[in-house]
């Protein structure tokens, strides 16, 4: 049972992608970032990147990192967001299935031990990344509201997080 529960535990927990320690990643020989889109990079209903995110993406690229957006959302949503930023993407990813994570690695020309997976959902991003053997980072969702399927996931996610906390496996506190 413990092994199953550990699949839902991120390696790191951050308030946002902007807190990602790129120097630490470089020291650990991480060269690529697979990131979710909605509620990880921008709010789920924001059509384009914010100036702050564009600056961050530019900085990440300047530091030598490859970035690929892997999203369960449809092609129209992901391409209309990603193409203006110049960030490659995979849409309709079917996370937590591992195929899209492995495809992103191939697109970046990297091995999974050289890549970190970042997202705001335990059941898709963290669980999928862990199952596929990646280092995972859970971030606080950028918006308090969600689409229908994400609302369902969030209710299940709260149960998983509560169980992890009860077992003393996570130390962070949710903000009220």
PDB file of C-alpha atoms in Angstrom:
ATOM      1  CA  UNK A   1       0.000   0.000   0.000  1.00  0.00           C
ATOM      2  CA  UNK A   2       2.840   2.410   0.878  1.00  0.00           C
ATOM      3  CA  UNK A   3       4.380   1.942  -2.588  1.00  0.00           C
ATOM      4  CA  UNK A   4       1.082   2.797  -4.264  1.00  0.00           C
ATOM      5  CA  UNK A   5       0.629   5.929  -2.143  1.00  0.00           C
ATOM      6  CA  UNK A   6       4.189   7.064  -2.915  1.00  0.00           C
ATOM      7  CA  UNK A   7       3.242   7.200  -6.610  1.00  0.00           C
ATOM      8  CA  UNK A   8       1.113  10.250  -5.745  1.00  0.00           C
ATOM      9  CA  UNK A   9       3.905  12.095  -3.906  1.00  0.00           C
ATOM     10  CA  UNK A  10       5.800  14.825  -5.735  1.00  0.00           C
ATOM     11  CA  UNK A  11       9.539  15.144  -5.216  1.00  0.00           C
ATOM     12  CA  UNK A  12       9.019  18.877  -4.623  1.00  0.00           C
ATOM     13  CA  UNK A  13       6.137  21.189  -3.841  1.00  0.00           C
ATOM     14  CA  UNK A  14       6.292  24.864  -4.889  1.00  0.00           C
ATOM     15  CA  UNK A  15       3.942  27.838  -4.886  1.00  0.00           C
ATOM     16  CA  UNK A  16       4.524  28.377  -8.623  1.00  0.00           C
ATOM     17  CA  UNK A  17       6.815  27.558 -11.539  1.00  0.00           C
ATOM     18  CA  UNK A  18       8.569  30.844 -10.838  1.00  0.00           C
ATOM     19  CA  UNK A  19      10.021  29.293  -7.662  1.00  0.00           C
ATOM     20  CA  UNK A  20      11.725  26.512  -9.616  1.00  0.00           C
ATOM     21  CA  UNK A  21      15.424  26.546  -8.715  1.00  0.00           C
ATOM     22  CA  UNK A  22      17.120  26.340 -12.110  1.00  0.00           C
ATOM     23  CA  UNK A  23      20.593  26.363 -10.592  1.00  0.00           C
ATOM     24  CA  UNK A  24      19.723  23.316  -8.493  1.00  0.00           C
ATOM     25  CA  UNK A  25      18.279  21.570 -11.553  1.00  0.00           C
ATOM     26  CA  UNK A  26      21.468  22.287 -13.515  1.00  0.00           C
ATOM     27  CA  UNK A  27      23.617  20.912 -10.715  1.00  0.00           C
ATOM     28  CA  UNK A  28      21.523  17.729 -10.829  1.00  0.00           C
ATOM     29  CA  UNK A  29      22.116  17.564 -14.600  1.00  0.00           C
ATOM     30  CA  UNK A  30      18.476  18.303 -15.436  1.00  0.00           C
ATOM     31  CA  UNK A  31      18.299  19.750 -18.955  1.00  0.00           C
ATOM     32  CA  UNK A  32      14.602  19.645 -19.731  1.00  0.00           C
ATOM     33  CA  UNK A  33      11.280  20.709 -18.286  1.00  0.00           C
ATOM     34  CA  UNK A  34       7.965  19.063 -19.099  1.00  0.00           C
ATOM     35  CA  UNK A  35       5.236  21.353 -17.854  1.00  0.00           C
ATOM     36  CA  UNK A  36       1.482  21.256 -17.763  1.00  0.00           C
ATOM     37  CA  UNK A  37      -0.329  24.296 -19.173  1.00  0.00           C
ATOM     38  CA  UNK A  38      -3.626  25.062 -17.461  1.00  0.00           C
ATOM     39  CA  UNK A  39      -3.324  26.263 -13.857  1.00  0.00           C
ATOM     40  CA  UNK A  40       0.416  25.533 -13.947  1.00  0.00           C
ATOM     41  CA  UNK A  41       1.709  28.199 -16.354  1.00  0.00           C
ATOM     42  CA  UNK A  42      -1.441  30.334 -16.522  1.00  0.00           C
ATOM     43  CA  UNK A  43      -5.007  30.160 -15.262  1.00  0.00           C
ATOM     44  CA  UNK A  44      -7.039  27.542 -17.128  1.00  0.00           C
ATOM     45  CA  UNK A  45      -9.183  30.184 -18.826  1.00  0.00           C
ATOM     46  CA  UNK A  46      -6.361  32.607 -19.787  1.00  0.00           C
ATOM     47  CA  UNK A  47      -5.774  32.343 -23.553  1.00  0.00           C
ATOM     48  CA  UNK A  48      -2.194  33.611 -23.667  1.00  0.00           C
ATOM     49  CA  UNK A  49       1.014  33.837 -21.672  1.00  0.00           C
ATOM     50  CA  UNK A  50       1.430  36.698 -19.208  1.00  0.00           C
ATOM     51  CA  UNK A  51       4.419  39.048 -19.564  1.00  0.00           C
ATOM     52  CA  UNK A  52       5.871  37.519 -16.379  1.00  0.00           C
ATOM     53  CA  UNK A  53       5.604  34.013 -17.850  1.00  0.00           C
ATOM     54  CA  UNK A  54       7.145  35.110 -21.157  1.00  0.00           C
ATOM     55  CA  UNK A  55      10.098  36.598 -19.240  1.00  0.00           C
ATOM     56  CA  UNK A  56      10.454  33.390 -17.212  1.00  0.00           C
ATOM     57  CA  UNK A  57      10.329  31.185 -20.330  1.00  0.00           C
ATOM     58  CA  UNK A  58      12.972  33.353 -22.004  1.00  0.00           C
ATOM     59  CA  UNK A  59      15.175  33.112 -18.902  1.00  0.00           C
ATOM     60  CA  UNK A  60      14.724  29.316 -18.705  1.00  0.00           C
ATOM     61  CA  UNK A  61      15.753  28.953 -22.359  1.00  0.00           C
ATOM     62  CA  UNK A  62      18.724  31.295 -21.821  1.00  0.00           C
ATOM     63  CA  UNK A  63      19.849  29.006 -18.995  1.00  0.00           C
ATOM     64  CA  UNK A  64      20.004  26.168 -21.530  1.00  0.00           C
ATOM     65  CA  UNK A  65      16.847  24.264 -20.608  1.00  0.00           C
ATOM     66  CA  UNK A  66      14.536  22.649 -23.136  1.00  0.00           C
ATOM     67  CA  UNK A  67      10.831  23.087 -22.383  1.00  0.00           C
ATOM     68  CA  UNK A  68       7.834  21.119 -23.637  1.00  0.00           C
ATOM     69  CA  UNK A  69       4.232  21.737 -22.626  1.00  0.00           C
ATOM     70  CA  UNK A  70       2.326  18.476 -22.143  1.00  0.00           C
ATOM     71  CA  UNK A  71      -1.390  19.073 -21.723  1.00  0.00           C
ATOM     72  CA  UNK A  72      -4.556  17.000 -21.690  1.00  0.00           C
ATOM     73  CA  UNK A  73      -6.334  19.917 -23.325  1.00  0.00           C
ATOM     74  CA  UNK A  74      -7.216  19.974 -27.035  1.00  0.00           C
ATOM     75  CA  UNK A  75      -5.003  21.008 -29.945  1.00  0.00           C
ATOM     76  CA  UNK A  76      -6.690  24.384 -30.446  1.00  0.00           C
ATOM     77  CA  UNK A  77      -6.171  25.455 -26.814  1.00  0.00           C
ATOM     78  CA  UNK A  78      -2.586  24.212 -26.490  1.00  0.00           C
ATOM     79  CA  UNK A  79      -1.340  25.341 -29.907  1.00  0.00           C
ATOM     80  CA  UNK A  80      -2.906  28.817 -29.637  1.00  0.00           C
ATOM     81  CA  UNK A  81      -1.102  29.274 -26.318  1.00  0.00           C
ATOM     82  CA  UNK A  82       2.212  27.583 -27.198  1.00  0.00           C
ATOM     83  CA  UNK A  83       2.951  28.711 -30.743  1.00  0.00           C
ATOM     84  CA  UNK A  84       3.340  32.446 -29.910  1.00  0.00           C
ATOM     85  CA  UNK A  85       5.740  31.513 -27.083  1.00  0.00           C
ATOM     86  CA  UNK A  86       7.881  29.288 -29.311  1.00  0.00           C
ATOM     87  CA  UNK A  87       7.548  26.427 -26.809  1.00  0.00           C
ATOM     88  CA  UNK A  88       6.971  22.982 -28.277  1.00  0.00           C
ATOM     89  CA  UNK A  89       3.894  21.135 -27.065  1.00  0.00           C
ATOM     90  CA  UNK A  90       1.939  17.912 -26.935  1.00  0.00           C
ATOM     91  CA  UNK A  91      -1.848  18.218 -26.739  1.00  0.00           C
ATOM     92  CA  UNK A  92      -4.471  15.584 -25.834  1.00  0.00           C
ATOM     93  CA  UNK A  93      -1.747  13.905 -23.761  1.00  0.00           C
ATOM     94  CA  UNK A  94      -3.967  11.459 -21.860  1.00  0.00           C
ATOM     95  CA  UNK A  95      -2.057  11.990 -18.633  1.00  0.00           C
ATOM     96  CA  UNK A  96      -1.446  10.100 -16.364  1.00  0.00           C
ATOM     97  CA  UNK A  97      -0.548   7.692 -19.166  1.00  0.00           C
ATOM     98  CA  UNK A  98       3.204   7.839 -19.789  1.00  0.00           C
ATOM     99  CA  UNK A  99       3.291   8.039 -23.585  1.00  0.00           C
ATOM    100  CA  UNK A 100       3.229  11.852 -23.830  1.00  0.00           C
ATOM    101  CA  UNK A 101       5.976  12.225 -21.209  1.00  0.00           C
ATOM    102  CA  UNK A 102       8.229   9.846 -23.163  1.00  0.00           C
ATOM    103  CA  UNK A 103       7.356  11.603 -26.430  1.00  0.00           C
ATOM    104  CA  UNK A 104       8.315  14.960 -24.893  1.00  0.00           C
ATOM    105  CA  UNK A 105      11.702  13.513 -23.908  1.00  0.00           C
ATOM    106  CA  UNK A 106      12.273  12.311 -27.465  1.00  0.00           C
ATOM    107  CA  UNK A 107      11.308  15.743 -28.852  1.00  0.00           C
ATOM    108  CA  UNK A 108      13.850  17.371 -26.538  1.00  0.00           C
ATOM    109  CA  UNK A 109      16.473  14.707 -27.247  1.00  0.00           C
ATOM    110  CA  UNK A 110      16.805  13.923 -23.534  1.00  0.00           C
ATOM    111  CA  UNK A 111      16.598  10.938 -21.198  1.00  0.00           C
ATOM    112  CA  UNK A 112      14.036  10.872 -18.393  1.00  0.00           C
ATOM    113  CA  UNK A 113      16.724  11.322 -15.722  1.00  0.00           C
ATOM    114  CA  UNK A 114      17.524  14.662 -17.422  1.00  0.00           C
ATOM    115  CA  UNK A 115      13.942  15.938 -17.252  1.00  0.00           C
ATOM    116  CA  UNK A 116      11.615  17.269 -14.546  1.00  0.00           C
ATOM    117  CA  UNK A 117       7.788  17.145 -14.770  1.00  0.00           C
ATOM    118  CA  UNK A 118       5.887  20.126 -13.343  1.00  0.00           C
ATOM    119  CA  UNK A 119       2.149  20.404 -12.865  1.00  0.00           C
ATOM    120  CA  UNK A 120      -0.701  21.425 -10.594  1.00  0.00           C
ATOM    121  CA  UNK A 121      -2.528  18.089 -10.368  1.00  0.00           C
ATOM    122  CA  UNK A 122      -1.537  15.056  -8.334  1.00  0.00           C
ATOM    123  CA  UNK A 123      -3.665  12.593 -10.334  1.00  0.00           C
ATOM    124  CA  UNK A 124      -2.384  13.575 -13.778  1.00  0.00           C
ATOM    125  CA  UNK A 125       0.967  15.371 -13.593  1.00  0.00           C
ATOM    126  CA  UNK A 126       2.563  13.903 -10.465  1.00  0.00           C
ATOM    127  CA  UNK A 127       1.150  10.396 -10.698  1.00  0.00           C
ATOM    128  CA  UNK A 128       1.856  10.211 -14.443  1.00  0.00           C
ATOM    129  CA  UNK A 129       5.366  11.605 -14.058  1.00  0.00           C
ATOM    130  CA  UNK A 130       6.180   9.286 -11.157  1.00  0.00           C
ATOM    131  CA  UNK A 131       4.846   6.207 -12.944  1.00  0.00           C
ATOM    132  CA  UNK A 132       7.009   7.064 -15.955  1.00  0.00           C
ATOM    133  CA  UNK A 133      10.084   7.502 -13.736  1.00  0.00           C
ATOM    134  CA  UNK A 134      10.508  11.299 -13.747  1.00  0.00           C
ATOM    135  CA  UNK A 135      11.385  13.760 -10.990  1.00  0.00           C
ATOM    136  CA  UNK A 136       8.095  15.539 -10.233  1.00  0.00           C
ATOM    137  CA  UNK A 137       7.182  18.985  -8.946  1.00  0.00           C
ATOM    138  CA  UNK A 138       3.686  19.887  -7.785  1.00  0.00           C
ATOM    139  CA  UNK A 139       2.732  23.564  -7.912  1.00  0.00           C
ATOM    140  CA  UNK A 140      -0.226  25.356  -6.379  1.00  0.00           C
ATOM    141  CA  UNK A 141      -2.950  25.834  -9.022  1.00  0.00           C
ATOM    142  CA  UNK A 142      -2.929  29.375 -10.420  1.00  0.00           C
ATOM    143  CA  UNK A 143      -6.712  29.663 -10.234  1.00  0.00           C
ATOM    144  CA  UNK A 144      -9.261  28.692  -7.600  1.00  0.00           C
ATOM    145  CA  UNK A 145     -11.714  27.690 -10.351  1.00  0.00           C
ATOM    146  CA  UNK A 146     -11.433  24.705 -12.708  1.00  0.00           C
ATOM    147  CA  UNK A 147     -13.113  23.073 -15.655  1.00  0.00           C
ATOM    148  CA  UNK A 148     -15.567  20.213 -14.935  1.00  0.00           C
ATOM    149  CA  UNK A 149     -13.124  17.267 -15.240  1.00  0.00           C
ATOM    150  CA  UNK A 150     -10.504  19.051 -13.196  1.00  0.00           C
ATOM    151  CA  UNK A 151     -13.085  19.709 -10.456  1.00  0.00           C
ATOM    152  CA  UNK A 152     -13.695  15.951 -10.282  1.00  0.00           C
ATOM    153  CA  UNK A 153      -9.945  15.289 -10.176  1.00  0.00           C
ATOM    154  CA  UNK A 154      -9.463  17.893  -7.445  1.00  0.00           C
ATOM    155  CA  UNK A 155     -12.004  16.204  -5.148  1.00  0.00           C
ATOM    156  CA  UNK A 156     -10.160  12.877  -5.528  1.00  0.00           C
ATOM    157  CA  UNK A 157      -6.848  14.688  -5.161  1.00  0.00           C
ATOM    158  CA  UNK A 158      -7.913  16.133  -1.796  1.00  0.00           C
ATOM    159  CA  UNK A 159      -8.547  12.594  -0.535  1.00  0.00           C
ATOM    160  CA  UNK A 160      -5.097  11.451  -1.688  1.00  0.00           C
ATOM    161  CA  UNK A 161      -3.368  14.492  -0.168  1.00  0.00           C
ATOM    162  CA  UNK A 162      -5.232  14.035   3.112  1.00  0.00           C
ATOM    163  CA  UNK A 163      -4.087  10.386   3.231  1.00  0.00           C
ATOM    164  CA  UNK A 164      -0.468  11.387   2.500  1.00  0.00           C
ATOM    165  CA  UNK A 165      -0.614  14.008   5.237  1.00  0.00           C
ATOM    166  CA  UNK A 166      -2.123  11.535   7.742  1.00  0.00           C
ATOM    167  CA  UNK A 167       0.772   9.162   7.050  1.00  0.00           C
ATOM    168  CA  UNK A 168       3.253  12.000   7.593  1.00  0.00           C
ATOM    169  CA  UNK A 169       4.480  11.756   4.010  1.00  0.00           C
ATOM    170  CA  UNK A 170       3.889  15.412   3.171  1.00  0.00           C
ATOM    171  CA  UNK A 171       4.701  18.430   5.276  1.00  0.00           C
ATOM    172  CA  UNK A 172       3.212  21.382   3.422  1.00  0.00           C
ATOM    173  CA  UNK A 173       0.044  23.155   4.400  1.00  0.00           C
ATOM    174  CA  UNK A 174      -2.731  24.095   2.032  1.00  0.00           C
ATOM    175  CA  UNK A 175      -3.591  27.792   2.128  1.00  0.00           C
ATOM    176  CA  UNK A 176      -7.132  28.515   3.149  1.00  0.00           C
TER     177      UNK A 176
END
